[in-house]
Short mmCIF file of C-alpha atoms in Angstrom, two decimals:
data_model
loop_
_atom_site.label_atom_id
_atom_site.label_comp_id
_atom_site.label_asym_id
_atom_site.label_seq_id
_atom_site.Cartn_x
_atom_site.Cartn_y
_atom_site.Cartn_z
CA UNK A 1 31.04 -16.51 -3.23
CA UNK A 2 31.96 -16.66 -6.94
CA UNK A 3 29.38 -19.41 -7.42
CA UNK A 4 26.68 -17.22 -5.85
CA UNK A 5 27.55 -14.25 -8.07
CA UNK A 6 27.45 -16.47 -11.18
CA UNK A 7 24.12 -17.87 -10.02
CA UNK A 8 22.73 -14.37 -9.52
CA UNK A 9 23.64 -13.43 -13.09
CA UNK A 10 21.63 -16.45 -14.24
CA UNK A 11 18.66 -15.17 -12.20
CA UNK A 12 19.00 -11.80 -13.92
CA UNK A 13 19.05 -13.34 -17.40
CA UNK A 14 15.96 -15.49 -16.75
CA UNK A 15 14.08 -12.60 -15.16
CA UNK A 16 14.69 -10.27 -18.09
CA UNK A 17 13.61 -12.86 -20.66
CA UNK A 18 10.49 -13.63 -18.60
CA UNK A 19 9.60 -9.94 -18.27
CA UNK A 20 9.89 -9.39 -22.00
CA UNK A 21 7.29 -12.12 -22.63
CA UNK A 22 4.60 -9.87 -21.14
CA UNK A 23 5.34 -6.52 -22.73
CA UNK A 24 2.06 -4.83 -21.86
CA UNK A 25 2.48 -5.74 -18.18
CA UNK A 26 6.03 -4.44 -18.45
CA UNK A 27 4.73 -1.02 -19.55
CA UNK A 28 1.90 -1.00 -17.01
CA UNK A 29 4.34 -1.55 -14.15
CA UNK A 30 6.50 1.32 -15.29
CA UNK A 31 3.46 3.62 -15.43
CA UNK A 32 2.31 2.40 -12.00
CA UNK A 33 5.63 3.25 -10.40
CA UNK A 34 5.74 6.65 -12.11
CA UNK A 35 2.34 7.38 -10.56
CA UNK A 36 3.58 6.15 -7.16
CA UNK A 37 6.59 8.48 -7.35
CA UNK A 38 4.45 11.41 -8.51
CA UNK A 39 1.90 10.91 -5.72
CA UNK A 40 4.68 10.82 -3.12
CA UNK A 41 6.29 14.01 -4.41
CA UNK A 42 2.92 15.78 -4.71
CA UNK A 43 2.07 14.78 -1.14
CA UNK A 44 4.98 16.82 0.24
CA UNK A 45 4.48 19.61 -2.33
CA UNK A 46 0.91 20.07 -1.05
CA UNK A 47 2.09 20.03 2.59
CA UNK A 48 4.73 22.66 1.91
CA UNK A 49 1.99 24.93 0.54
CA UNK A 50 0.91 25.25 4.17
CA UNK A 51 4.16 25.20 6.13
CA UNK A 52 7.72 26.34 5.34
CA UNK A 53 9.33 23.65 7.55
CA UNK A 54 8.50 20.08 8.46
CA UNK A 55 10.48 18.15 11.07
CA UNK A 56 13.24 20.73 10.80
CA UNK A 57 13.61 20.42 7.01
CA UNK A 58 12.61 22.84 4.27
CA UNK A 59 11.10 21.64 0.97
CA UNK A 60 14.51 21.35 -0.69
CA UNK A 61 15.84 19.14 2.09
CA UNK A 62 12.62 17.12 2.19
CA UNK A 63 13.03 16.27 -1.50
CA UNK A 64 16.46 14.80 -0.68
CA UNK A 65 14.72 12.58 1.89
CA UNK A 66 11.87 11.72 -0.51
CA UNK A 67 14.33 10.76 -3.26
CA UNK A 68 16.12 8.58 -0.70
CA UNK A 69 13.08 6.56 0.33
CA UNK A 70 11.94 6.25 -3.29
CA UNK A 71 15.36 4.80 -4.04
CA UNK A 72 15.03 2.29 -1.17
CA UNK A 73 11.57 1.36 -2.40
CA UNK A 74 12.82 0.93 -5.99
CA UNK A 75 15.73 -1.28 -4.84
CA UNK A 76 13.37 -3.50 -2.88
CA UNK A 77 10.78 -3.64 -5.64
CA UNK A 78 13.49 -4.65 -8.10
CA UNK A 79 15.46 -7.15 -6.06
CA UNK A 80 13.21 -8.62 -3.37
CA UNK A 81 9.51 -7.87 -3.88
CA UNK A 82 8.57 -10.65 -6.34
CA UNK A 83 10.39 -13.21 -4.19
CA UNK A 84 8.62 -11.96 -1.07
CA UNK A 85 5.28 -12.27 -2.89
CA UNK A 86 5.82 -15.98 -3.62
CA UNK A 87 7.42 -17.03 -0.32
CA UNK A 88 4.17 -17.60 1.68
CA UNK A 89 2.82 -19.60 -1.26
CA UNK A 90 5.88 -21.90 -1.30
CA UNK A 91 5.65 -22.42 2.45
CA UNK A 92 1.91 -23.19 2.43
CA UNK A 93 1.96 -25.44 -0.62
CA UNK A 94 5.01 -27.38 0.51
CA UNK A 95 7.01 -26.19 -2.48
CA UNK A 96 9.80 -25.05 -0.22
CA UNK A 97 11.09 -28.62 -0.46
CA UNK A 98 12.51 -27.94 -3.92
CA UNK A 99 14.60 -25.09 -2.55
CA UNK A 100 15.78 -26.87 0.58
CA UNK A 101 17.37 -29.72 -1.33
CA UNK A 102 19.42 -27.52 -3.68
CA UNK A 103 23.14 -27.08 -3.05
CA UNK A 104 22.84 -23.34 -2.33
CA UNK A 105 21.57 -21.37 0.63
CA UNK A 106 17.72 -21.53 0.53
CA UNK A 107 17.52 -18.02 1.93
CA UNK A 108 19.74 -16.70 -0.89
CA UNK A 109 17.78 -18.60 -3.51
CA UNK A 110 14.31 -17.65 -2.25
CA UNK A 111 15.16 -13.98 -1.64
CA UNK A 112 16.93 -13.28 -4.92
CA UNK A 113 15.67 -15.75 -7.51
CA UNK A 114 13.20 -13.38 -9.16
CA UNK A 115 14.76 -10.09 -10.22
CA UNK A 116 11.94 -7.74 -11.18
CA UNK A 117 13.12 -6.51 -14.57
CA UNK A 118 10.06 -4.25 -14.90
CA UNK A 119 10.99 -2.41 -11.76
CA UNK A 120 14.59 -2.11 -12.91
CA UNK A 121 13.60 0.76 -15.23
CA UNK A 122 11.86 2.37 -12.30
CA UNK A 123 15.02 2.01 -10.27
CA UNK A 124 16.68 4.03 -13.04
CA UNK A 125 13.94 6.64 -12.67
CA UNK A 126 14.41 6.74 -8.89
CA UNK A 127 18.13 7.27 -9.44
CA UNK A 128 17.22 10.07 -11.88
CA UNK A 129 15.03 11.79 -9.31
CA UNK A 130 17.72 11.29 -6.67
CA UNK A 131 20.27 12.99 -8.93
CA UNK A 132 17.80 15.78 -9.72
CA UNK A 133 17.16 16.39 -6.00
CA UNK A 134 20.89 16.57 -5.33
CA UNK A 135 21.23 19.09 -8.18
CA UNK A 136 18.47 21.23 -6.73
CA UNK A 137 19.89 21.08 -3.21
CA UNK A 138 21.60 24.34 -2.32
CA UNK A 139 23.34 23.21 0.89
CA UNK A 140 27.03 22.22 1.04
CA UNK A 141 27.98 18.60 0.18
CA UNK A 142 30.76 16.69 -1.57
CA UNK A 143 31.23 13.31 -3.27
CA UNK A 144 31.96 11.55 0.03
CA UNK A 145 28.62 12.77 1.43
CA UNK A 146 26.80 11.30 -1.58
CA UNK A 147 28.74 8.04 -1.27
CA UNK A 148 27.87 7.76 2.42
CA UNK A 149 24.23 8.64 1.78
CA UNK A 150 23.93 5.89 -0.84
CA UNK A 151 25.72 3.46 1.48
CA UNK A 152 23.31 4.19 4.32
CA UNK A 153 20.36 3.86 1.94
CA UNK A 154 21.62 0.43 0.86
CA UNK A 155 21.82 -0.49 4.51
CA UNK A 156 18.26 0.84 4.83
CA UNK A 157 17.19 -1.49 2.02
CA UNK A 158 18.63 -4.40 3.97
CA UNK A 159 16.67 -3.37 7.09
CA UNK A 160 13.56 -3.05 4.91
CA UNK A 161 14.10 -6.59 3.55
CA UNK A 162 14.65 -8.07 7.03
CA UNK A 163 11.52 -6.35 8.39
CA UNK A 164 9.46 -7.63 5.47
CA UNK A 165 10.78 -11.15 6.03
CA UNK A 166 9.86 -10.92 9.71
CA UNK A 167 6.27 -10.12 8.68
CA UNK A 168 6.14 -13.03 6.22
CA UNK A 169 7.87 -15.75 8.24
CA UNK A 170 4.96 -16.21 10.73
CA UNK A 171 3.34 -18.07 7.81
CA UNK A 172 5.42 -21.07 8.96
CA UNK A 173 3.17 -21.19 12.04
CA UNK A 174 -0.11 -19.53 10.96
CA UNK A 175 -0.32 -20.98 7.41
CA UNK A 176 -2.26 -17.89 6.37
CA UNK A 177 -2.13 -16.80 2.75
CA UNK A 178 0.17 -13.80 3.11
CA UNK A 179 1.35 -13.61 6.70
CA UNK A 180 1.37 -10.06 8.01
CA UNK A 181 2.66 -8.57 4.79
CA UNK A 182 -0.39 -6.30 4.40
CA UNK A 183 0.43 -4.87 7.80
CA UNK A 184 4.02 -4.45 6.63
CA UNK A 185 2.90 -2.35 3.66
CA UNK A 186 0.91 -0.11 6.02
CA UNK A 187 3.90 0.16 8.32
CA UNK A 188 5.99 1.10 5.29
CA UNK A 189 4.34 4.50 5.55
CA UNK A 190 6.50 5.11 8.65
CA UNK A 191 9.57 4.99 6.39
CA UNK A 192 8.09 7.72 4.20
CA UNK A 193 7.93 10.30 6.98
CA UNK A 194 10.87 12.09 8.66
CA UNK A 195 11.82 10.45 11.98
CA UNK A 196 11.58 13.70 13.97
CA UNK A 197 7.78 13.67 13.78
CA UNK A 198 7.79 10.57 16.00
CA UNK A 199 7.86 11.38 19.70
CA UNK A 200 7.70 9.31 22.90
CA UNK A 201 6.63 5.65 22.53
CA UNK A 202 6.09 6.12 18.80
CA UNK A 203 9.76 7.05 18.42
CA UNK A 204 10.81 3.91 20.32
CA UNK A 205 8.52 1.85 18.10
CA UNK A 206 9.74 3.19 14.76
CA UNK A 207 13.42 3.55 15.58
CA UNK A 208 14.00 0.36 17.59
CA UNK A 209 11.21 -2.22 17.52
CA UNK A 210 9.99 -1.75 13.95
CA UNK A 211 12.87 0.40 12.67
CA UNK A 212 11.18 1.96 9.63
CA UNK A 213 12.42 5.42 10.55
CA UNK A 214 16.02 4.16 10.39
CA UNK A 215 15.63 3.06 6.75
CA UNK A 216 15.58 6.42 4.94
CA UNK A 217 15.23 9.18 7.49
CA UNK A 218 18.50 8.48 9.33
CA UNK A 219 20.51 8.35 6.05
CA UNK A 220 18.97 11.70 5.05
CA UNK A 221 20.04 13.16 8.39
CA UNK A 222 23.62 11.92 7.81
CA UNK A 223 23.56 13.77 4.48
CA UNK A 224 21.78 16.96 5.50
CA UNK A 225 23.16 17.47 8.98
CA UNK A 226 26.57 17.25 10.71
CA UNK A 227 27.71 13.67 11.38
CA UNK A 228 26.13 12.30 14.56
CA UNK A 229 27.91 9.34 16.20
CA UNK A 230 24.86 8.45 18.26
CA UNK A 231 22.81 8.11 15.09
CA UNK A 232 25.55 6.00 13.51
CA UNK A 233 25.74 3.60 16.47
CA UNK A 234 21.94 3.41 16.56
CA UNK A 235 21.85 2.45 12.85
CA UNK A 236 24.58 -0.16 13.29
CA UNK A 237 22.92 -1.76 16.33
CA UNK A 238 19.52 -1.90 14.63
CA UNK A 239 21.03 -3.42 11.46
CA UNK A 240 22.89 -6.17 13.32
CA UNK A 241 19.92 -6.91 15.57
CA UNK A 242 17.28 -7.12 12.83
CA UNK A 243 19.50 -9.24 10.56
CA UNK A 244 20.22 -11.68 13.42
CA UNK A 245 16.55 -11.78 14.41
CA UNK A 246 15.48 -12.50 10.84
CA UNK A 247 18.01 -15.35 10.55
CA UNK A 248 16.87 -16.75 13.90
CA UNK A 249 13.17 -16.70 12.92
CA UNK A 250 14.00 -18.15 9.48
CA UNK A 251 15.83 -21.09 11.09
CA UNK A 252 13.04 -21.64 13.63
CA UNK A 253 10.52 -21.48 10.79
CA UNK A 254 12.39 -24.10 8.80
CA UNK A 255 12.41 -26.36 11.86
CA UNK A 256 8.64 -25.94 12.05
CA UNK A 257 8.14 -26.52 8.32
CA UNK A 258 6.24 -29.75 7.75
CA UNK A 259 6.81 -30.01 4.00
CA UNK A 260 3.91 -30.83 1.67
CA UNK A 261 1.46 -31.28 4.50
CA UNK A 262 1.88 -27.66 5.66
CA UNK B 1 -34.54 -15.06 -5.05
CA UNK B 2 -32.34 -14.29 -2.11
CA UNK B 3 -29.20 -15.92 -3.49
CA UNK B 4 -27.27 -12.86 -2.45
CA UNK B 5 -27.79 -13.73 1.22
CA UNK B 6 -26.06 -17.07 0.72
CA UNK B 7 -23.26 -15.42 -1.23
CA UNK B 8 -22.79 -12.83 1.52
CA UNK B 9 -22.77 -15.50 4.26
CA UNK B 10 -20.15 -17.45 2.31
CA UNK B 11 -17.97 -14.36 1.87
CA UNK B 12 -18.17 -13.47 5.57
CA UNK B 13 -17.06 -17.01 6.44
CA UNK B 14 -14.09 -16.48 4.10
CA UNK B 15 -13.23 -13.13 5.72
CA UNK B 16 -13.27 -14.70 9.16
CA UNK B 17 -11.41 -17.88 8.19
CA UNK B 18 -8.16 -16.57 9.67
CA UNK B 19 -9.56 -14.59 12.59
CA UNK B 20 -6.39 -13.73 14.43
CA UNK B 21 -4.61 -12.59 11.25
CA UNK B 22 -7.67 -10.65 10.23
CA UNK B 23 -7.96 -8.68 13.47
CA UNK B 24 -4.23 -8.09 13.82
CA UNK B 25 -4.05 -6.79 10.26
CA UNK B 26 -7.23 -4.74 10.52
CA UNK B 27 -6.42 -3.10 13.85
CA UNK B 28 -2.73 -2.84 12.96
CA UNK B 29 -3.31 -1.14 9.60
CA UNK B 30 -5.85 1.28 11.02
CA UNK B 31 -3.74 2.15 14.06
CA UNK B 32 -0.53 2.54 12.03
CA UNK B 33 -2.06 4.89 9.49
CA UNK B 34 -3.74 6.86 12.26
CA UNK B 35 -0.66 7.34 14.44
CA UNK B 36 1.64 8.21 11.54
CA UNK B 37 -0.77 10.77 10.10
CA UNK B 38 -1.43 12.24 13.54
CA UNK B 39 2.30 12.52 14.26
CA UNK B 40 2.84 14.28 10.93
CA UNK B 41 0.02 16.79 11.39
CA UNK B 42 0.91 17.39 15.04
CA UNK B 43 4.38 18.36 13.85
CA UNK B 44 2.89 20.70 11.21
CA UNK B 45 0.50 22.33 13.70
CA UNK B 46 3.38 22.82 16.18
CA UNK B 47 5.64 24.34 13.50
CA UNK B 48 2.89 26.72 12.43
CA UNK B 49 1.97 27.50 16.05
CA UNK B 50 -1.73 27.33 15.26
CA UNK B 51 -4.71 25.29 16.44
CA UNK B 52 -6.62 25.33 13.17
CA UNK B 53 -5.58 24.90 9.56
CA UNK B 54 -7.99 25.04 6.61
CA UNK B 55 -10.92 24.30 8.89
CA UNK B 56 -9.22 21.37 10.65
CA UNK B 57 -8.12 21.24 14.28
CA UNK B 58 -5.73 18.47 15.35
CA UNK B 59 -8.51 16.31 16.95
CA UNK B 60 -10.53 16.67 13.75
CA UNK B 61 -7.50 15.66 11.72
CA UNK B 62 -7.04 12.61 13.98
CA UNK B 63 -10.65 11.63 13.43
CA UNK B 64 -10.24 12.16 9.68
CA UNK B 65 -7.35 9.70 9.57
CA UNK B 66 -9.25 7.21 11.71
CA UNK B 67 -12.09 7.14 9.19
CA UNK B 68 -9.99 7.23 6.00
CA UNK B 69 -8.25 3.81 6.24
CA UNK B 70 -11.49 1.98 7.01
CA UNK B 71 -13.35 4.01 4.41
CA UNK B 72 -10.70 3.16 1.84
CA UNK B 73 -11.06 -0.50 2.74
CA UNK B 74 -14.82 -0.22 2.29
CA UNK B 75 -14.17 1.19 -1.16
CA UNK B 76 -11.45 -1.05 -2.41
CA UNK B 77 -12.76 -4.31 -0.96
CA UNK B 78 -10.29 -7.08 -0.45
CA UNK B 79 -9.30 -8.47 -3.79
CA UNK B 80 -7.21 -7.18 -6.62
CA UNK B 81 -7.95 -9.60 -9.46
CA UNK B 82 -11.49 -10.49 -8.37
CA UNK B 83 -12.39 -11.03 -12.03
CA UNK B 84 -9.09 -11.06 -13.93
CA UNK B 85 -7.57 -13.93 -11.93
CA UNK B 86 -10.41 -16.21 -13.00
CA UNK B 87 -10.16 -15.07 -16.60
CA UNK B 88 -6.45 -15.94 -16.57
CA UNK B 89 -6.87 -19.40 -15.05
CA UNK B 90 -10.02 -20.25 -17.02
CA UNK B 91 -12.23 -20.69 -13.95
CA UNK B 92 -14.40 -17.81 -15.16
CA UNK B 93 -16.28 -20.53 -17.11
CA UNK B 94 -18.39 -21.43 -14.09
CA UNK B 95 -20.05 -18.00 -14.05
CA UNK B 96 -21.18 -18.47 -17.62
CA UNK B 97 -23.41 -21.37 -16.57
CA UNK B 98 -24.67 -19.83 -13.30
CA UNK B 99 -28.34 -18.85 -13.48
CA UNK B 100 -27.49 -15.25 -12.59
CA UNK B 101 -25.40 -12.38 -13.90
CA UNK B 102 -21.69 -12.72 -13.20
CA UNK B 103 -21.47 -9.00 -12.52
CA UNK B 104 -24.28 -9.07 -9.97
CA UNK B 105 -22.59 -12.01 -8.26
CA UNK B 106 -19.22 -10.26 -8.23
CA UNK B 107 -20.75 -6.99 -7.01
CA UNK B 108 -22.44 -8.79 -4.08
CA UNK B 109 -19.22 -10.59 -3.07
CA UNK B 110 -17.31 -7.32 -3.30
CA UNK B 111 -19.86 -5.27 -1.39
CA UNK B 112 -19.97 -7.87 1.39
CA UNK B 113 -16.44 -6.78 2.25
CA UNK B 114 -17.55 -3.14 2.16
CA UNK B 115 -20.45 -3.87 4.47
CA UNK B 116 -18.21 -5.79 6.84
CA UNK B 117 -15.74 -2.90 7.03
CA UNK B 118 -18.69 -0.54 7.49
CA UNK B 119 -19.65 -2.45 10.63
CA UNK B 120 -16.05 -2.13 11.83
CA UNK B 121 -16.17 1.61 11.20
CA UNK B 122 -19.27 1.86 13.38
CA UNK B 123 -17.53 -0.20 16.07
CA UNK B 124 -14.34 1.88 16.04
CA UNK B 125 -16.31 5.12 15.93
CA UNK B 126 -18.23 4.05 19.03
CA UNK B 127 -14.99 3.32 20.88
CA UNK B 128 -13.57 6.69 19.74
CA UNK B 129 -16.77 8.48 20.79
CA UNK B 130 -16.60 7.06 24.30
CA UNK B 131 -12.87 7.45 24.85
CA UNK B 132 -12.21 10.82 23.16
CA UNK B 133 -15.40 12.54 24.26
CA UNK B 134 -13.65 15.73 25.37
CA UNK B 135 -11.92 16.37 22.05
CA UNK B 136 -14.57 15.00 19.66
CA UNK B 137 -16.01 17.74 17.44
CA UNK B 138 -19.55 18.45 18.60
CA UNK B 139 -21.04 18.01 15.12
CA UNK B 140 -20.32 14.26 15.16
CA UNK B 141 -23.29 12.04 15.91
CA UNK B 142 -24.38 8.48 15.22
CA UNK B 143 -26.83 9.85 12.63
CA UNK B 144 -23.90 11.29 10.69
CA UNK B 145 -22.04 8.03 11.10
CA UNK B 146 -24.85 6.01 9.56
CA UNK B 147 -25.27 8.59 6.77
CA UNK B 148 -21.54 8.38 6.07
CA UNK B 149 -21.49 4.57 6.06
CA UNK B 150 -24.47 4.54 3.66
CA UNK B 151 -22.65 7.03 1.43
CA UNK B 152 -19.52 4.87 1.55
CA UNK B 153 -21.60 1.88 0.40
CA UNK B 154 -22.91 3.91 -2.56
CA UNK B 155 -19.39 5.07 -3.39
CA UNK B 156 -18.17 1.44 -3.07
CA UNK B 157 -20.76 0.52 -5.72
CA UNK B 158 -19.32 3.17 -8.04
CA UNK B 159 -15.80 2.00 -7.26
CA UNK B 160 -16.58 -1.67 -7.88
CA UNK B 161 -17.85 -0.72 -11.36
CA UNK B 162 -14.63 1.21 -12.01
CA UNK B 163 -12.63 -1.81 -10.82
CA UNK B 164 -14.70 -4.17 -13.01
CA UNK B 165 -13.93 -2.01 -16.01
CA UNK B 166 -10.23 -2.48 -15.38
CA UNK B 167 -10.53 -6.16 -14.45
CA UNK B 168 -12.26 -6.86 -17.76
CA UNK B 169 -9.20 -5.59 -19.59
CA UNK B 170 -7.83 -9.04 -18.70
CA UNK B 171 -9.76 -10.25 -21.76
CA UNK B 172 -7.17 -8.42 -23.86
CA UNK B 173 -4.10 -7.79 -21.69
CA UNK B 174 -1.67 -10.22 -20.05
CA UNK B 175 -1.66 -8.76 -16.58
CA UNK B 176 -3.76 -5.92 -15.22
CA UNK B 177 -3.21 -5.83 -11.44
CA UNK B 178 -0.96 -2.81 -11.87
CA UNK B 179 -3.89 -0.85 -13.35
CA UNK B 180 -6.01 -1.64 -10.28
CA UNK B 181 -3.16 -0.43 -8.06
CA UNK B 182 -3.05 2.78 -10.12
CA UNK B 183 -6.79 3.24 -9.60
CA UNK B 184 -6.22 2.86 -5.85
CA UNK B 185 -3.44 5.48 -5.89
CA UNK B 186 -5.60 7.93 -7.81
CA UNK B 187 -8.66 7.34 -5.65
CA UNK B 188 -6.69 7.70 -2.45
CA UNK B 189 -4.72 10.81 -3.42
CA UNK B 190 -7.29 12.72 -5.46
CA UNK B 191 -10.10 11.61 -3.15
CA UNK B 192 -8.43 13.15 -0.12
CA UNK B 193 -7.21 9.90 1.44
CA UNK B 194 -3.62 11.11 1.87
CA UNK B 195 -4.32 14.78 2.59
CA UNK B 196 -7.77 16.35 3.10
CA UNK B 197 -8.87 18.06 -0.11
CA UNK B 198 -9.21 21.35 1.80
CA UNK B 199 -5.39 21.54 1.68
CA UNK B 200 -5.24 21.21 -2.12
CA UNK B 201 -4.84 24.41 -4.16
CA UNK B 202 -8.16 25.89 -5.29
CA UNK B 203 -7.50 25.22 -8.99
CA UNK B 204 -6.91 21.53 -8.25
CA UNK B 205 -10.14 21.28 -6.26
CA UNK B 206 -12.07 22.95 -9.07
CA UNK B 207 -10.77 20.35 -11.54
CA UNK B 208 -11.35 17.41 -9.18
CA UNK B 209 -15.07 18.24 -8.88
CA UNK B 210 -15.44 16.91 -12.44
CA UNK B 211 -13.99 13.52 -11.46
CA UNK B 212 -15.60 10.85 -9.22
CA UNK B 213 -12.71 10.88 -6.71
CA UNK B 214 -13.85 13.54 -4.18
CA UNK B 215 -17.26 11.85 -3.96
CA UNK B 216 -15.68 8.46 -3.38
CA UNK B 217 -13.57 9.35 -0.32
CA UNK B 218 -13.72 12.94 0.87
CA UNK B 219 -17.50 13.37 0.89
CA UNK B 220 -18.31 10.20 2.92
CA UNK B 221 -15.50 10.98 5.39
CA UNK B 222 -16.74 14.54 5.88
CA UNK B 223 -20.29 13.20 6.24
CA UNK B 224 -19.22 10.89 9.08
CA UNK B 225 -17.54 13.90 10.68
CA UNK B 226 -20.77 15.90 10.38
CA UNK B 227 -19.22 18.43 8.02
CA UNK B 228 -21.49 17.87 5.00
CA UNK B 229 -24.84 19.58 4.55
CA UNK B 230 -27.93 17.70 3.33
CA UNK B 231 -27.61 19.44 -0.03
CA UNK B 232 -23.99 18.31 -0.40
CA UNK B 233 -24.92 14.73 0.51
CA UNK B 234 -27.86 14.66 -1.93
CA UNK B 235 -25.76 16.18 -4.70
CA UNK B 236 -23.00 13.67 -3.93
CA UNK B 237 -25.41 10.74 -4.22
CA UNK B 238 -26.72 12.06 -7.56
CA UNK B 239 -23.17 12.47 -8.88
CA UNK B 240 -22.17 8.98 -7.70
CA UNK B 241 -25.26 7.44 -9.31
CA UNK B 242 -24.51 9.24 -12.59
CA UNK B 243 -20.93 7.93 -12.55
CA UNK B 244 -22.23 4.45 -11.64
CA UNK B 245 -24.58 4.38 -14.65
CA UNK B 246 -21.78 5.60 -16.86
CA UNK B 247 -19.38 2.89 -15.66
CA UNK B 248 -22.13 0.26 -15.81
CA UNK B 249 -22.62 1.12 -19.50
CA UNK B 250 -18.86 0.86 -20.08
CA UNK B 251 -18.70 -2.53 -18.30
CA UNK B 252 -21.60 -3.87 -20.44
CA UNK B 253 -19.93 -2.58 -23.60
CA UNK B 254 -16.56 -4.09 -22.69
CA UNK B 255 -18.08 -7.43 -21.77
CA UNK B 256 -19.96 -7.56 -25.08
CA UNK B 257 -16.78 -6.88 -27.01
CA UNK B 258 -14.42 -8.83 -24.77
CA UNK B 259 -16.27 -12.12 -24.30
CA UNK B 260 -15.39 -13.02 -27.90
CA UNK B 261 -11.76 -13.00 -26.77
CA UNK B 262 -12.38 -15.33 -23.83
CA UNK B 263 -10.95 -18.74 -24.61
CA UNK B 264 -12.23 -20.54 -21.50
CA UNK B 265 -8.94 -22.34 -20.96
CA UNK B 266 -6.94 -19.56 -19.34
CA UNK B 267 -3.56 -18.26 -20.47
#
């Protein structure tokens, strides 16, 4: 474990020095994410011009949810996104070989090697907006509620990562350029809407099969509403299932990997 | 000279190279965006206890969000980096010795994607028309569909010029894909791709009229839905052409200035 932590600090150092080589790109990415955050906030601001409540939440409560999913997005953009971008390329070009022969877990190495230093500043901004939303929130809450909310959001980030991996790993079989990652980005929209808007089969889809609604909406419900054991068990089951499924597909994919001739 | 036919045929072969992926992604993306938007608006309509909001009923809203994702794909084509990537790796050299303008070539490759998605829009619309006949707004016809697709192709031409302007910044900057993503955000949000512009405050709509965004997304979508008058469509085409000429001038200016920076060996 110690070795992995030390290794991760090396990743961080390399990523920061690499990011500083391209300063203009560094600034562009910050501006891009600011625009992304603004557009997301404006989206709900415009909707609340026409309705006082959405999925049982008022605007104040919705901003808590929005700040939550922006935080999940920022965590994933910072820690995983660059690695996810390169993974199909490594698989198709046979460059996975270099990672398979190293004396560390290939999954650890390939998922965490590139820390996106540019997005790190945006993560700070997302934390800023999260804090601002909490300040604006008039409902009752204490430090434990915030701690639990953050914990559930971190768990949401893990579900987000596993789902993204599950959309990329078919590359082992299809050898397409990006797997189904474009579809994943479209599905990501499901995370950005409160889970109560999904009814019937759509609810089953987004809370069990492709659990995007569990990522940020469930944590927001833990924070905004009285603790619900059913919701807690649901989150735990989905987390364990999707993590195991991702590991299973990853192992199967590696068995199917035909090295440089892929 | 019908070189563009060969270029288009080549691009279509590229699009269809991974057929299963292509159809899964295309149908998946369209369906996902449609069902999520419909679920959201259904919830809003139910909360408000109304059947119409700002001129939209729920079936009209559903149709709106069926057209938007395909329309956006017609606009934004397939590739971020369709010029910059080649500037960065030095392969842009080949266009300098082609016996035709690089920008014409790039515009044709880009618009092939738009045309292809236009055909898909017609296909999906036909399915929608036959399956949702009882809830389809009566104004919608195939004439409006073809008008809307044509308008989307004109707006895609304007958009490709805007994208070229940004892509050419690669002659100065290290990495520009983020700027193209920003352009997509702006076009989608201020064009009415996320929420119909009818829901924006009046002051915002009055400002947006002076930008190309409403003509890029909202106008073609409303045209497909049969909600635009002939005058609006004509005015929209004139505005889009004006913006296109403006951006064409900017692209020419940037290329004249920027080609001196092009090393031909990549970075």
